[in-house]
Short mmCIF file of C-alpha atoms in Angstrom, two decimals:
data_model
loop_
_atom_site.label_atom_id
_atom_site.label_comp_id
_atom_site.label_asym_id
_atom_site.label_seq_id
_atom_site.Cartn_x
_atom_site.Cartn_y
_atom_site.Cartn_z
CA GLU S 1 82.59 100.18 -8.12
CA ASP S 2 83.44 102.79 -5.50
CA GLN S 3 83.79 106.26 -6.97
CA VAL S 4 83.71 109.96 -6.19
CA THR S 5 82.50 112.69 -8.56
CA GLN S 6 82.97 116.38 -7.88
CA SER S 7 81.15 119.23 -9.56
CA PRO S 8 81.61 121.71 -11.00
CA GLU S 9 85.15 121.25 -12.31
CA ALA S 10 85.75 124.97 -11.92
CA LEU S 11 83.82 127.79 -10.31
CA ARG S 12 84.43 131.51 -10.62
CA LEU S 13 82.78 133.78 -8.05
CA GLN S 14 82.92 137.41 -7.13
CA GLU S 15 84.16 138.20 -3.66
CA GLY S 16 81.22 137.88 -1.28
CA GLU S 17 79.17 135.67 -3.62
CA SER S 18 78.22 132.51 -1.69
CA SER S 19 77.99 129.13 -3.42
CA SER S 20 78.36 125.37 -2.94
CA LEU S 21 80.62 122.63 -4.25
CA ASN S 22 79.27 119.12 -4.69
CA CYS S 23 80.82 115.73 -3.99
CA SER S 24 78.75 112.69 -5.02
CA TYR S 25 79.94 109.29 -3.94
CA THR S 26 79.20 105.62 -4.43
CA VAL S 27 80.76 103.34 -1.85
CA SER S 28 79.86 100.05 -0.25
CA GLY S 29 79.57 101.35 3.30
CA LEU S 30 80.99 104.76 4.17
CA ARG S 31 83.58 105.01 6.91
CA GLY S 32 84.25 108.69 6.32
CA LEU S 33 84.17 111.54 3.81
CA PHE S 34 87.02 114.04 3.76
CA TRP S 35 87.41 117.54 2.36
CA TYR S 36 90.81 119.02 1.54
CA ARG S 37 92.03 122.32 0.17
CA GLN S 38 95.01 122.36 -2.18
CA ASP S 39 96.90 125.48 -3.20
CA PRO S 40 99.08 125.41 -6.35
CA GLY S 41 102.39 123.68 -5.76
CA LYS S 42 101.45 122.48 -2.26
CA GLY S 43 100.18 119.33 -0.64
CA PRO S 44 96.48 119.00 0.24
CA GLU S 45 95.44 120.61 3.53
CA PHE S 46 92.91 118.70 5.60
CA LEU S 47 89.64 120.56 6.27
CA PHE S 48 86.87 118.24 7.51
CA THR S 49 85.86 114.66 8.18
CA LEU S 50 82.17 113.68 8.02
CA TYR S 51 81.06 110.26 9.19
CA SER S 52 77.27 110.01 8.95
CA ALA S 53 74.32 111.51 7.07
CA GLY S 54 73.11 114.73 8.63
CA GLU S 55 76.49 115.64 10.06
CA GLU S 56 77.79 119.19 9.54
CA LYS S 57 81.18 120.78 10.19
CA GLU S 58 82.16 124.45 10.00
CA LYS S 59 85.40 126.35 9.76
CA GLU S 60 85.41 130.09 9.14
CA ARG S 61 83.56 130.64 5.83
CA LEU S 62 83.32 126.92 5.04
CA LYS S 63 80.57 124.51 6.02
CA ALA S 64 80.49 120.86 4.99
CA THR S 65 77.35 118.73 5.03
CA LEU S 66 76.72 115.07 4.31
CA THR S 67 73.81 112.99 3.00
CA LYS S 68 73.74 109.30 2.09
CA LYS S 69 74.76 110.07 -1.49
CA GLU S 70 76.62 113.36 -1.49
CA SER S 71 78.39 116.08 0.41
CA PHE S 72 78.32 119.82 -0.07
CA LEU S 73 80.98 122.34 0.77
CA HIS S 74 79.22 125.66 1.28
CA ILE S 75 81.30 128.81 1.00
CA THR S 76 79.78 131.89 2.55
CA ALA S 77 80.92 135.38 1.50
CA PRO S 78 84.20 134.07 0.06
CA LYS S 79 87.37 136.11 -0.12
CA PRO S 80 90.14 135.93 -2.75
CA GLU S 81 92.28 133.91 -0.32
CA ASP S 82 89.68 131.12 -0.52
CA SER S 83 90.79 130.51 -4.09
CA ALA S 84 92.15 126.95 -4.32
CA THR S 85 91.28 123.49 -5.54
CA TYR S 86 88.95 121.68 -3.15
CA LEU S 87 89.27 117.90 -3.08
CA CYS S 88 86.80 115.36 -1.73
CA ALA S 89 87.72 111.80 -0.76
CA VAL S 90 85.86 108.88 0.78
CA GLN S 91 86.97 105.86 2.71
CA ALA S 92 85.00 102.63 2.53
CA GLU S 93 84.34 100.55 5.61
CA ASP S 94 86.18 97.59 4.13
CA SER S 95 89.25 99.56 3.01
CA ASN S 96 92.68 99.48 4.57
CA TYR S 97 92.85 103.25 5.17
CA GLN S 98 92.78 103.86 1.42
CA LEU S 99 90.99 106.96 0.14
CA ILE S 100 89.04 107.27 -3.11
CA TRP S 101 89.59 110.74 -4.50
CA GLY S 102 87.47 113.04 -6.61
CA ALA S 103 89.03 115.12 -9.37
CA GLY S 104 88.53 118.36 -7.43
CA THR S 105 86.82 121.69 -7.96
CA LYS S 106 88.99 124.68 -8.81
CA LEU S 107 87.55 127.71 -7.07
CA ILE S 108 88.50 131.23 -8.15
CA ILE S 109 87.32 134.21 -6.14
CA LYS S 110 87.66 137.54 -7.93
CA PRO S 111 88.09 140.70 -5.84
CA SER H 1 98.03 117.19 13.30
CA ALA H 2 101.47 115.93 12.31
CA VAL H 3 104.04 118.18 10.63
CA ILE H 4 105.46 116.51 7.55
CA SER H 5 108.50 117.51 5.52
CA GLN H 6 109.77 116.16 2.22
CA LYS H 7 113.15 116.33 0.55
CA PRO H 8 113.89 117.39 -2.07
CA SER H 9 111.15 119.91 -2.77
CA ARG H 10 111.89 119.69 -6.47
CA ASP H 11 114.39 118.13 -8.83
CA ILE H 12 115.17 117.83 -12.50
CA CYS H 13 116.58 114.44 -13.44
CA GLN H 14 117.80 112.73 -16.56
CA ARG H 15 116.10 109.77 -18.16
CA GLY H 16 117.35 106.43 -16.81
CA THR H 17 118.47 107.72 -13.42
CA SER H 18 116.87 107.23 -10.01
CA LEU H 19 115.72 109.68 -7.33
CA THR H 20 115.01 108.98 -3.68
CA ILE H 21 112.43 111.16 -1.94
CA GLN H 22 112.46 111.43 1.84
CA CYS H 23 109.46 111.95 4.10
CA GLN H 24 109.97 112.94 7.74
CA VAL H 25 107.21 113.31 10.35
CA ASP H 26 107.54 115.14 13.65
CA SER H 27 105.69 112.41 15.58
CA GLN H 28 105.22 108.66 15.40
CA VAL H 29 102.53 107.63 12.95
CA THR H 30 100.90 104.34 12.16
CA MET H 31 100.63 104.49 8.41
CA MET H 32 102.42 106.39 5.68
CA PHE H 33 101.28 106.69 2.11
CA TRP H 34 102.91 107.73 -1.14
CA TYR H 35 100.89 109.42 -3.88
CA ARG H 36 101.52 110.73 -7.35
CA GLN H 37 99.73 113.79 -8.69
CA GLN H 38 100.15 114.67 -12.33
CA PRO H 39 99.51 118.26 -13.47
CA GLY H 40 95.85 119.17 -13.21
CA GLN H 41 94.93 115.73 -11.95
CA SER H 42 93.80 114.29 -8.66
CA LEU H 43 95.84 112.04 -6.41
CA THR H 44 96.81 108.46 -7.27
CA LEU H 45 97.95 106.18 -4.47
CA ILE H 46 101.25 104.43 -5.21
CA ALA H 47 101.66 102.39 -2.05
CA THR H 48 101.05 102.15 1.69
CA ALA H 49 104.11 101.86 3.91
CA ASN H 50 103.88 100.28 7.36
CA GLN H 51 106.82 100.09 9.69
CA GLY H 52 108.29 96.63 9.93
CA SER H 53 106.55 95.18 6.91
CA GLU H 54 106.72 95.30 3.13
CA ALA H 55 104.94 98.15 1.40
CA THR H 56 101.60 97.39 -0.23
CA TYR H 57 101.46 98.58 -3.84
CA GLU H 58 98.41 99.63 -5.81
CA SER H 59 97.56 98.24 -9.21
CA GLY H 60 99.89 99.63 -11.83
CA PHE H 61 102.77 100.27 -9.45
CA VAL H 62 105.56 97.75 -8.78
CA ILE H 63 108.32 97.51 -6.21
CA ASP H 64 111.10 97.38 -8.81
CA LYS H 65 110.06 100.78 -10.14
CA PHE H 66 109.04 102.41 -6.83
CA PRO H 67 110.94 100.77 -3.95
CA ILE H 68 109.86 102.07 -0.55
CA SER H 69 111.55 101.91 2.83
CA ARG H 70 109.96 102.51 6.26
CA PRO H 71 112.73 102.01 8.82
CA ASN H 72 110.84 103.59 11.76
CA LEU H 73 107.60 105.31 12.76
CA THR H 74 108.67 108.80 11.63
CA PHE H 75 110.48 108.27 8.32
CA SER H 76 109.98 106.77 4.87
CA THR H 77 111.59 106.98 1.45
CA LEU H 78 110.26 106.46 -2.05
CA THR H 79 112.66 105.82 -4.91
CA VAL H 80 111.64 106.44 -8.48
CA SER H 81 113.86 104.12 -10.52
CA ASN H 82 114.99 104.16 -14.14
CA MET H 83 113.04 107.34 -14.73
CA SER H 84 111.32 108.34 -17.95
CA PRO H 85 109.56 111.62 -18.84
CA GLU H 86 106.25 109.91 -17.94
CA ASP H 87 107.42 109.89 -14.31
CA SER H 88 107.35 113.70 -14.23
CA SER H 89 104.86 114.48 -11.50
CA ILE H 90 104.39 115.70 -7.97
CA TYR H 91 105.06 113.00 -5.38
CA LEU H 92 103.29 113.37 -2.05
CA CYS H 93 103.79 111.69 1.28
CA SER H 94 100.87 111.46 3.70
CA VAL H 95 100.37 110.01 7.17
CA SER H 96 97.53 108.66 9.22
CA THR H 97 97.69 108.29 12.97
CA SER H 98 96.23 105.52 15.07
CA GLY H 99 92.60 106.17 15.89
CA SER H 100 91.94 108.66 13.08
CA TYR H 101 91.16 108.09 9.46
CA GLU H 102 92.10 111.41 7.90
CA GLN H 103 95.45 111.78 6.20
CA TYR H 104 97.84 114.68 6.50
CA PHE H 105 100.09 115.57 3.61
CA GLY H 106 103.61 116.80 3.13
CA PRO H 107 104.42 119.69 0.79
CA GLY H 108 105.28 117.41 -2.12
CA THR H 109 108.27 116.82 -4.38
CA ARG H 110 108.02 118.17 -7.91
CA LEU H 111 109.95 115.86 -10.24
CA THR H 112 110.78 116.70 -13.84
CA VAL H 113 112.45 114.04 -16.00
CA THR H 114 114.21 115.20 -19.16
#
């Protein structure tokens, strides 16, 4: 069964303290892995798409990496405005554009 | 990326009534999706709406309860029918354009059923 597991469920960091969020996936052929950021009361905001193992994408303090079994979202020197829930989703090769979603990691950055 | 708006942004409705949620996109898109997100939970796909064809519903969701329209390439509606408190949730519209797999989301509609 295709599934996505994110860890940890919640992460509290001090401002400037770098860390990583994990997204483990099981899918019968990966078409793409997607990272989103969601602020309270808002829709998810698209961050990155990763297609193949070894691929990396960066945006400001965020860097996403992909292996055959998992993806990491690295946050370097985070600021309080990086506080949000980060969602991971995968799309299988045989899907009709459907995404399989993880439960998310709630990130809190304390000033 | 597409700019997506939803109406209403929030509503409080009585049990047994229906609410129609609108999703408008600023450009033509291939596929539109409707999700439900309950408090503290991740996203659950309700249905996929393609222009000119019937919506495709996920397991656990039926057309009588969640009728969907997709009259053109920039607009869709989701109706939540005969509502109960269990329907209280955030309803999200998303779109995917031809040639890309990522989805872009609207701001959501927060529904409370009393």
